[in-house]
Coordinates of C-alpha atoms and ligand atoms in Angstrom, one line a residue:
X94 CA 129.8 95.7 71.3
X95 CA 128.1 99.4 71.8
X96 CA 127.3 98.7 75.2
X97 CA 125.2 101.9 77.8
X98 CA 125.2 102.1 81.4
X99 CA 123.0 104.1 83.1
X100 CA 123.7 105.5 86.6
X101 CA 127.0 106.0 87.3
X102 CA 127.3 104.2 91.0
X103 CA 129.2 101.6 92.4
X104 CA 127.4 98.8 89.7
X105 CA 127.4 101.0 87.3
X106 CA 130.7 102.4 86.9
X107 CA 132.3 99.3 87.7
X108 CA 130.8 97.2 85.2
X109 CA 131.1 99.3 82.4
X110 CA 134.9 100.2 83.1
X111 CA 135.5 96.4 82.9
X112 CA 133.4 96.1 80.2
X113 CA 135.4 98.7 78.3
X114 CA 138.4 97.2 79.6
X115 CA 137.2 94.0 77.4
X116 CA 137.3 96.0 74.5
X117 CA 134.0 96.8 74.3
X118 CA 132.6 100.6 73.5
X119 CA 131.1 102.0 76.7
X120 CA 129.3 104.9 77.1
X121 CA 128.5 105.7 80.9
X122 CA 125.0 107.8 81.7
X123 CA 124.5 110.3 84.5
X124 CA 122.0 112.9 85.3
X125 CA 124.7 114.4 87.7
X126 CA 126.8 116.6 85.8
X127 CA 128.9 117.2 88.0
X128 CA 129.9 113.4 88.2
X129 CA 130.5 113.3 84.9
X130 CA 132.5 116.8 84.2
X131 CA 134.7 114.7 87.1
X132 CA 134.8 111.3 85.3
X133 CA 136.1 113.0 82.1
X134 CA 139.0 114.8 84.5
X135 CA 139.7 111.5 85.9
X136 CA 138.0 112.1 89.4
X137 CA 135.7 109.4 91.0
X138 CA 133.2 109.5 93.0
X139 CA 133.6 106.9 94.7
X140 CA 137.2 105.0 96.6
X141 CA 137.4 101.9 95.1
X142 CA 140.9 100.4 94.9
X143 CA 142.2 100.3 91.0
X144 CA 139.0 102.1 89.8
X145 CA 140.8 105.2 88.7
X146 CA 143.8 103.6 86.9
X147 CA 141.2 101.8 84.7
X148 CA 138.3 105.0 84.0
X149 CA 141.9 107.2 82.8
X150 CA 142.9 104.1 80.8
X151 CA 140.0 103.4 79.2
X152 CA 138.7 107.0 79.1
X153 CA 142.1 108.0 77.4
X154 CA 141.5 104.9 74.4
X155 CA 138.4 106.6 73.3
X156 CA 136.6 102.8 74.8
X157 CA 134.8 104.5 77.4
X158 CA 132.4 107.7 77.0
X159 CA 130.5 109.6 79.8
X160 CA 127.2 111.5 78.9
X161 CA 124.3 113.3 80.5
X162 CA 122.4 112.9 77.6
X163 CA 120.4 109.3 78.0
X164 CA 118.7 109.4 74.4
X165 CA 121.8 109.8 72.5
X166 CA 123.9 107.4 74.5
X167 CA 121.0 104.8 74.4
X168 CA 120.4 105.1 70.4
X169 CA 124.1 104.5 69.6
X170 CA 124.2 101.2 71.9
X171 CA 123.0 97.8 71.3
X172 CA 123.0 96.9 75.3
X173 CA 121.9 98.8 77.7
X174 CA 121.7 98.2 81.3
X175 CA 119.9 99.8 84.1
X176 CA 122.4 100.5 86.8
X177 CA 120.4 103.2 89.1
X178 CA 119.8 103.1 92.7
X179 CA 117.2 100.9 94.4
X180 CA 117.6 102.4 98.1
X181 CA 114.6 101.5 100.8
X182 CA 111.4 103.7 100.6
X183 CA 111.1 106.3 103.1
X184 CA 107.9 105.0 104.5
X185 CA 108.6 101.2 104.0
X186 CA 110.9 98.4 103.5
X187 CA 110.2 97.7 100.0
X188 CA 112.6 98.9 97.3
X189 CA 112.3 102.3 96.0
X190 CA 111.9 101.6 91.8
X191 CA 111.1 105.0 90.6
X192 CA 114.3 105.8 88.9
X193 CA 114.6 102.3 87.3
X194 CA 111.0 103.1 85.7
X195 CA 111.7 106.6 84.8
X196 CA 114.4 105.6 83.1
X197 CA 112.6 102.5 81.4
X198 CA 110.4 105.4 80.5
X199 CA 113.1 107.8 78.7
X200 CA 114.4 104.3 77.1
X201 CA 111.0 103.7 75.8
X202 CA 111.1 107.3 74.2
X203 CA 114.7 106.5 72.4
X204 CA 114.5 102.7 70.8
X205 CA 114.6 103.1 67.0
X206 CA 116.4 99.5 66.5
X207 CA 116.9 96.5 68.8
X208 CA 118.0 97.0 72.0
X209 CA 118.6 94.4 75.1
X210 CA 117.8 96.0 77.8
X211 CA 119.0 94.5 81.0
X212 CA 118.6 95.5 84.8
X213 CA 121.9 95.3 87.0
X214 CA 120.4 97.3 89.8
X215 CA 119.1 95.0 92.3
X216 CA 115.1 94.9 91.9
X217 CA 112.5 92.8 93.3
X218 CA 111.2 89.5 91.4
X219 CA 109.1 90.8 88.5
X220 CA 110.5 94.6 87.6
X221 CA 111.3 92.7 84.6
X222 CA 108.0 92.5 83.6
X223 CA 107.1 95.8 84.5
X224 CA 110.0 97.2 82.7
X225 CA 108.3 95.3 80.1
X226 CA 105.3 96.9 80.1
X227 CA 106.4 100.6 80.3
X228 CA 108.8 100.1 77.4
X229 CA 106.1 98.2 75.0
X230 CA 104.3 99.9 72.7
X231 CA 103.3 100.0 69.3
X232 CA 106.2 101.7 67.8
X233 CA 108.9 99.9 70.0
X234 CA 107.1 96.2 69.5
X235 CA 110.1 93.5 69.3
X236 CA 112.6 96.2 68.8
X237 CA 113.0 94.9 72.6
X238 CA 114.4 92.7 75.3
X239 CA 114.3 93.2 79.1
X240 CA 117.3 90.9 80.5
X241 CA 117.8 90.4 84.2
X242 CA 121.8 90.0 84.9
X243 CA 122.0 91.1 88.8
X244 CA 125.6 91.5 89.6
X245 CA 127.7 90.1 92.5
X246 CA 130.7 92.6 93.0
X247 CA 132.0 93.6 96.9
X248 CA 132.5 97.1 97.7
X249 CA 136.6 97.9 98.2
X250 CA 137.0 94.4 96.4
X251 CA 135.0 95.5 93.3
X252 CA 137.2 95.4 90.2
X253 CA 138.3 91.7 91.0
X254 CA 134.8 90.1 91.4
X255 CA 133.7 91.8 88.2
X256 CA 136.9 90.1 86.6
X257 CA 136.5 87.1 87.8
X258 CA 133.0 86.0 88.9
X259 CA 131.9 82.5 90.3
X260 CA 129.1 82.8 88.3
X261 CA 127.4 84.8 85.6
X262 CA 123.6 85.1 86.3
X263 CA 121.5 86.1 82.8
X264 CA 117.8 85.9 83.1
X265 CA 115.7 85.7 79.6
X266 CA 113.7 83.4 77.8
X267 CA 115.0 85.2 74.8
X268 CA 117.8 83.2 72.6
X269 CA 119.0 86.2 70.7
X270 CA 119.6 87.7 73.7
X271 CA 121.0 85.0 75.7
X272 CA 123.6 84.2 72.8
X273 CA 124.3 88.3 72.7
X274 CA 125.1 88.6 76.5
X275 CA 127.0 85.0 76.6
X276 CA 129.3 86.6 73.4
X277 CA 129.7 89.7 75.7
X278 CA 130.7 87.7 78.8
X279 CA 132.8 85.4 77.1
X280 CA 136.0 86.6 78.6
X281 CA 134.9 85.8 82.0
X282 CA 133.9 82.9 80.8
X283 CA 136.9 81.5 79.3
X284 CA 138.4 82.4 82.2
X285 CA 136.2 79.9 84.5
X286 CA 133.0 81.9 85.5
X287 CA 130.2 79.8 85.6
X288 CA 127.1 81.0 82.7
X289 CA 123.7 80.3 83.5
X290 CA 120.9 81.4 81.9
X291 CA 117.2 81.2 83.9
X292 CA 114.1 82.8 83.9
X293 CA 114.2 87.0 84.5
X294 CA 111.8 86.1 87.7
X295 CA 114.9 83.6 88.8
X296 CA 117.3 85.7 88.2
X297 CA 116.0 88.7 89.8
X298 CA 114.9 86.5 93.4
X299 CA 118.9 84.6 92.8
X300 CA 120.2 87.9 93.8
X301 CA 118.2 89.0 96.7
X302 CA 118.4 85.6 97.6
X303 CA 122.3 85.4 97.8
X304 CA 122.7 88.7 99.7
X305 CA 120.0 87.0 102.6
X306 CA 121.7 84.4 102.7
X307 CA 125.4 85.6 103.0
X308 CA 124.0 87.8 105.8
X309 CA 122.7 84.9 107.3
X310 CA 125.8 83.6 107.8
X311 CA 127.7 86.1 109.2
X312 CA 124.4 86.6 111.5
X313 CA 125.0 82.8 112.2
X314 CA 128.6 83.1 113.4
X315 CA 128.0 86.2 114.8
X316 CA 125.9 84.6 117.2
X317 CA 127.9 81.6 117.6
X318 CA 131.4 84.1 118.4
X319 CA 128.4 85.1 121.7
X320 CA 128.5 81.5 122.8
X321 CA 132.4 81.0 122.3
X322 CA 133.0 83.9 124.7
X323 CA 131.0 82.4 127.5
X324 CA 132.6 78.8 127.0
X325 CA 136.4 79.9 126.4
X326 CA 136.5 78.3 122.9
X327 CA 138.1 80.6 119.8
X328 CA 135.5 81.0 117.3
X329 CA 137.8 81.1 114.4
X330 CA 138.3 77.4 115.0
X331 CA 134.6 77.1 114.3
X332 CA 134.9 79.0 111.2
X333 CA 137.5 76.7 110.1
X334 CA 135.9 73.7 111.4
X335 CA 132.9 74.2 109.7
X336 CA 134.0 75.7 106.4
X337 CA 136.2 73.2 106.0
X338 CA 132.7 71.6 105.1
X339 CA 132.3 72.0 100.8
X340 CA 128.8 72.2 101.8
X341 CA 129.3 74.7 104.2
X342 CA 132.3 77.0 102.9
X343 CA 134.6 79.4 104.6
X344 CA 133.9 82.3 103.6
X345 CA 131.2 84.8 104.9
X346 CA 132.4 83.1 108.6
X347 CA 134.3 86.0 110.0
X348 CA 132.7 87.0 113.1
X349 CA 132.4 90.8 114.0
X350 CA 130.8 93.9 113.9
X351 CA 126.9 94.3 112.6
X352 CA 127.2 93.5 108.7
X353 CA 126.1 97.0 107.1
X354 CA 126.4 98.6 104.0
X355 CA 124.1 99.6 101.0
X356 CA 123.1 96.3 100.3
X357 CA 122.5 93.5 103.0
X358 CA 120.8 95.5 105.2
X359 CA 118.4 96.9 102.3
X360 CA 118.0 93.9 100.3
X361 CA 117.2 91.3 103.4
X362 CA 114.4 94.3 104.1
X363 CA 113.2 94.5 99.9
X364 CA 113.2 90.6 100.1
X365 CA 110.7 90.2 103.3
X366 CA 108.3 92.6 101.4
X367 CA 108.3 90.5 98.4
X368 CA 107.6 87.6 100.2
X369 CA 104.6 89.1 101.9
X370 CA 103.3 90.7 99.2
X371 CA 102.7 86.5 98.3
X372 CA 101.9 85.7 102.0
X373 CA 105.2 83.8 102.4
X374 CA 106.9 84.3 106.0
X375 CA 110.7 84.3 105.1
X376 CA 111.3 83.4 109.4
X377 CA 115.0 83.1 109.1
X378 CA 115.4 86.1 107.3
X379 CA 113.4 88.2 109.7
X380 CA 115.4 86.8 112.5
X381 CA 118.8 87.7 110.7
X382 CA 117.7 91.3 110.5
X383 CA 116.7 91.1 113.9
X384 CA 119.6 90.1 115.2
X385 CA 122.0 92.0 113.4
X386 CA 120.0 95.2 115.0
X387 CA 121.3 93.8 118.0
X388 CA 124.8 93.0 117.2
X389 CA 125.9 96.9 118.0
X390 CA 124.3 96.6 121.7
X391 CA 125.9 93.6 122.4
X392 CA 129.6 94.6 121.2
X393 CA 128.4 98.0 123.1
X394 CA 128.0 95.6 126.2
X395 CA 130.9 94.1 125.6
X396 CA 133.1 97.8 125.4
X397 CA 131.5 98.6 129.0
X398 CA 132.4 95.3 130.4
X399 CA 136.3 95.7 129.4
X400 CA 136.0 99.4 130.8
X401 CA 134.3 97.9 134.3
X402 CA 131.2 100.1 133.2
X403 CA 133.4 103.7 133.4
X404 CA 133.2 104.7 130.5
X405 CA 132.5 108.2 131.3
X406 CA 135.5 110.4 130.0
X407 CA 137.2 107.6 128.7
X408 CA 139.2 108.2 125.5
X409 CA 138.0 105.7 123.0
X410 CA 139.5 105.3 119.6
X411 CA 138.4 104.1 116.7
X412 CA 140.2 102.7 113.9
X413 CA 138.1 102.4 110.6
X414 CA 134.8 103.6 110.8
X415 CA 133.3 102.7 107.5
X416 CA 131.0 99.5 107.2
X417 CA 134.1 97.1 105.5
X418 CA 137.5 97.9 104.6
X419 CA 138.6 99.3 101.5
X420 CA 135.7 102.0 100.9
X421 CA 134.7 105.1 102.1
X422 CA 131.3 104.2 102.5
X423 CA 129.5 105.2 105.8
X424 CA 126.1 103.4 105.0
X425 CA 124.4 100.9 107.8
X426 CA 128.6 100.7 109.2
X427 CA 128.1 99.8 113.1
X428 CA 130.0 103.1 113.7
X429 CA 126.8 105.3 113.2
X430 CA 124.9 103.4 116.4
X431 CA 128.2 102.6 118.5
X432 CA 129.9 106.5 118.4
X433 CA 126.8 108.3 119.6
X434 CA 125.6 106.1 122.3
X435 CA 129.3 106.0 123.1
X436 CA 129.5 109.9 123.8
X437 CA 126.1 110.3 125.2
X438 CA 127.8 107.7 128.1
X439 CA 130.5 110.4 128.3
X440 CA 133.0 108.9 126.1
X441 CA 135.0 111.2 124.0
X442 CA 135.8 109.3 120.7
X443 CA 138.9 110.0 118.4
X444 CA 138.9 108.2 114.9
X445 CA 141.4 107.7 112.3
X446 CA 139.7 106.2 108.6
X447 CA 142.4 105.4 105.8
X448 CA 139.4 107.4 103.6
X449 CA 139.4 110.4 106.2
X450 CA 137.4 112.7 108.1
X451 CA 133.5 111.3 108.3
X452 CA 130.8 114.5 107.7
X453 CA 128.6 111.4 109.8
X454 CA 130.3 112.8 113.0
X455 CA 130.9 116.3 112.2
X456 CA 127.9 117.1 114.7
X457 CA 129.6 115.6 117.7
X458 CA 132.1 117.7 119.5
X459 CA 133.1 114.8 121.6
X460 CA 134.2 113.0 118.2
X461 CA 137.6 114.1 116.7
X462 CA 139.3 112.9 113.6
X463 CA 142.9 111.6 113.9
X464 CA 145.3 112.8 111.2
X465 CA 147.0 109.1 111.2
X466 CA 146.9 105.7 113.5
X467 CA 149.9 107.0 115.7
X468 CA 147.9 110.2 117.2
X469 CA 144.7 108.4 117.3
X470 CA 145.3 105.5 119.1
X471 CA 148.1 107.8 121.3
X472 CA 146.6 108.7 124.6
X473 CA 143.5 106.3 123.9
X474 CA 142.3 104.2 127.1
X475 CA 140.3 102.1 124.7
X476 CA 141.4 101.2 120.9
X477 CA 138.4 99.7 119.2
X478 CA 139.8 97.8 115.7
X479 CA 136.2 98.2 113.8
X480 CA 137.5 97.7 110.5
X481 CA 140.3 95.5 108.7
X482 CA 142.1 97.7 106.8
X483 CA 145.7 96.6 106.1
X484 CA 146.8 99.3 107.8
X485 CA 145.6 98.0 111.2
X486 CA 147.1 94.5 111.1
X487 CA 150.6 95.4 111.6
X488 CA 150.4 98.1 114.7
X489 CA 153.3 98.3 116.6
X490 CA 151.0 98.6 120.2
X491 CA 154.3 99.2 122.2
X492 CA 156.0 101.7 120.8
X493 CA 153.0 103.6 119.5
X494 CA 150.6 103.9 122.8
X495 CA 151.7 106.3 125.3
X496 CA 148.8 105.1 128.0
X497 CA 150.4 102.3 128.7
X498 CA 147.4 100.9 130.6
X499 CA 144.9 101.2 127.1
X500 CA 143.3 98.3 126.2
X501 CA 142.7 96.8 122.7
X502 CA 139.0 95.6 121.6
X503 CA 139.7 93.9 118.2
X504 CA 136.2 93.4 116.6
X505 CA 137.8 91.7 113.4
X506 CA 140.2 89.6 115.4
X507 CA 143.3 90.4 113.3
X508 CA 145.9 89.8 116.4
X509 CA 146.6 86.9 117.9
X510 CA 145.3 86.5 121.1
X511 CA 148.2 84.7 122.2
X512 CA 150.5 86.6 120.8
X513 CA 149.4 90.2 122.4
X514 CA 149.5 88.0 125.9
X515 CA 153.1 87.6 125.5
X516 CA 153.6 91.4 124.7
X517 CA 151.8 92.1 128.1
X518 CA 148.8 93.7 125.9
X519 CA 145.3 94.0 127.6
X520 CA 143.3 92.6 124.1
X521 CA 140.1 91.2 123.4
X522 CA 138.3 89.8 120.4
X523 CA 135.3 88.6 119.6
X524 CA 134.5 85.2 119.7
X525 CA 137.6 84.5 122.1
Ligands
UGA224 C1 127.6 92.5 99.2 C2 127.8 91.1 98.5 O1 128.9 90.5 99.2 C3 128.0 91.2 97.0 O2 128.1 89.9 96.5 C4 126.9 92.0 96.4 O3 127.1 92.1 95.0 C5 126.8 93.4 97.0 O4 126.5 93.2 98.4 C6 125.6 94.1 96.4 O5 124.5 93.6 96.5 O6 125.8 95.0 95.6 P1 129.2 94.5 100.0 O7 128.0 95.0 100.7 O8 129.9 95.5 99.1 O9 128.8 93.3 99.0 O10 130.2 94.0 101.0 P2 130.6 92.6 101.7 O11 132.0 92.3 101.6 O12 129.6 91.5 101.4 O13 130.3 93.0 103.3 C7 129.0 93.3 103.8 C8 129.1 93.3 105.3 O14 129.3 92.0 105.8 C9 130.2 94.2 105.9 O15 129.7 94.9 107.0 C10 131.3 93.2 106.3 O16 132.1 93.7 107.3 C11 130.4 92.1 106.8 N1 131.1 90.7 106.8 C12 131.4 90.1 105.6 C13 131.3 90.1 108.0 O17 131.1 90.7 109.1 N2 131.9 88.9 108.0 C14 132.3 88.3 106.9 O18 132.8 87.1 106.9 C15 132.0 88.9 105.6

């Protein structure tokens, strides 16, 4: 299948690699040209693990193309999906859609034969319709389809939940398109995702939807991990206990930092708007947000606790500073509120990040970035595990800290409590 992608991102990108992968012919759109000079020379913009292997591959087989040009690339597909950015308004915390209708807009101006024209970007129940509305007119009339298909993928984890979805969300009341976009997913599907096909309003709110809820259960045993350190109880053993429940489920139950990112934080704020826009109070999702504000200033508590409130001068380090392992992606990460507030106490941070120096921190001159783990965490009175990086969980804390009296604050709990005891290792977790 001819297949477009416009916006060359995290969804973007992603998606129509894989897509090309499949076999199909891809051609990826960009206003940036300096992204896409780089795409053809095989550099991303972006660190996603296996990404690059696949754009060379692909690029290389003549599958996948990348374009400025957004007419030609959309009148030599048959699909094309909407892939741009959605980030909160300035002013607001509804969803930003100007560049998904501008670029409805340019569609509009380049449909000569039928198209199915589908939104992956994240976007409020009902964009659909008003995609609908820019592209109709007389000379494009049933030469059209607008599609909701929201996508599910992680950040650092992005190539495998494209691959292999739990589910495959399509939203259209359309049967020609339905039976095109089941076709086009049918190697996922053979290989055990899940098809559904709803309504574009469903579809659109399933998203938004998932994204509150997931943060709502980190939120959930965030809060719990607060109890377990007050009562002596390890709140991985809830996690287990609980997910052990099919109702309940496992995953999403790791208790740490503030969840951050580009799209919890934005889409539990988009999702509240919608809802009030109807006069419907989502409570529990207000509360999540609300609570995960406060996260940073309770794990900030907890770091002046462990340093018996001196943490003037202190050398802190930080290992990971980006929201998640596995990306290089600084947006809504815990880091931002925690460094700061950190130095302005008279702290004087050193970081190492398996993606590198931060331009975040730059500003600070109390915040230096450590070439590798040994020289960060070397002298450090406090090492802070923020992120769980593979390269953290196998630190050899003896032989590499030379203050022998540092202290370990692991906020992802990948050492054993027990086991750091027995090495004569001041460690806390969360949770524990
Ligand atoms: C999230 C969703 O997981 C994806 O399904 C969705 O497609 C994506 O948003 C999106 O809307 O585009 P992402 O933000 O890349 O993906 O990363 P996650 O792995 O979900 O992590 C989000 C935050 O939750 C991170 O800060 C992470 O550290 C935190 N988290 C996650 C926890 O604290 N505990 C957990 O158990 C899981």
């Amino acid at each position: 299948m001819k297949l477009c992608m416009i916006g060359t991102g995290y969804v973007g990108l992603v998606s129509g690699v894989c897509f090309s992968d499949f076999g199909n012919d891809v051609i990826c759109v960009d206003r940036d040209l300096n992204k896409i000079k780089n795409l053809k020379k095989g550099i991303i913009p972006i660190y996603e693990p296996g990404l690059e292997e696949l754009v060379i591959k692909n690029y290389k087989n003549g599958r996948l193309k990348f374009s400025t040009d957004l007419k030609m690339s959309v009148s030599r597909s048959d699909i094309i999906f909407i892939c741009v950015g959605t980030p909160t308004k300035k002013k607001s915390n509804a969803a930003d859609l100007s560049q998904v209708y501008n670029v409805a807009k340019e569609i509009r101006n380049s449909i000569s034969k039928f198209k199915i024209i589908i939104t992956k970007s994240t976007v409020p129940v009902m964009t659909g319709d008003e995609i609908e509305k820019i592209i109709s007119q007389k000379k494009t009339k049933k030469l059209f389809s607008v599609v909701s298909n929201p996508e599910f993928l992680r950040e650092g984890e992005a190539i495998r939940d494209f691959s292999y979805p739990d589910r495959v969300v399509i939203g259209t009341a359309d049967r020609r398109a339905n039976q095109i976009l089941k076709n086009l997913y049918s190697p996922l599907i053979s290989k055990g995702a899940k098809y559904i096909n709803t309504s574009r309003r469903a579809a659109e709110l399933i998203k938004y939807a998932s994204n509150a809820f997931l943060a709502t259960k980190i939120t959930f045993i965030n809060e719990i991990a607060n109890l377990c350190e007050k009562i002596n109880v390890n709140v991985e053993d809830i996690s287990i206990g609980m997910g052990l429940d099919k109702r309940i489920g496992g995953r999403f139950l790791r208790a740490g930092p503030a969840y951050g990112g580009s799209c919890f934080p934005k889409d539990t704020k988009a999702i509240i708007t919608t809802a009030n826009q109807y006069d419907i109070n989502l409570s529990v999702i207000k509360s999540v947000i609300k609570s995960n504000k406060n996260r940073s200033s309770i794990l900030l508590k907890r770091v002046s606790e462990i340093l018996k409130g001196k943490i003037k001068n202190k050398k802190i380090c930080f290992l990971g500073v980006t929201f998640k392992a596995n990306t290089d992606d600084m947006r809504d990460s815990s880091t931002l509120l925690m460094i700061p507030s950190l130095i302005k106490k008279g702290a004087k941070v050193n970081y190492y990040d398996p993606t590198g120096l931060k331009r975040e921190f730059v500003k600070y001159k109390n915040v230096i970035c450590s070439k590798d783990i040994k020289s960060a965490i070397a002298e450090s009175d406090l090492i802070i595990i923020h992120t769980e990086w593979n390269d953290f969980k196998s630190i050899n804390f003896k032989l590499l800290v030379k203050n022998k009296k540092s202290i370990i604050f692991d906020m992802r709990n990948i050492y054993s409590s027990i086991k750091m005891k027995k090495l004569n290792i001041n460690y806390f977790g969360v949770g524990r």
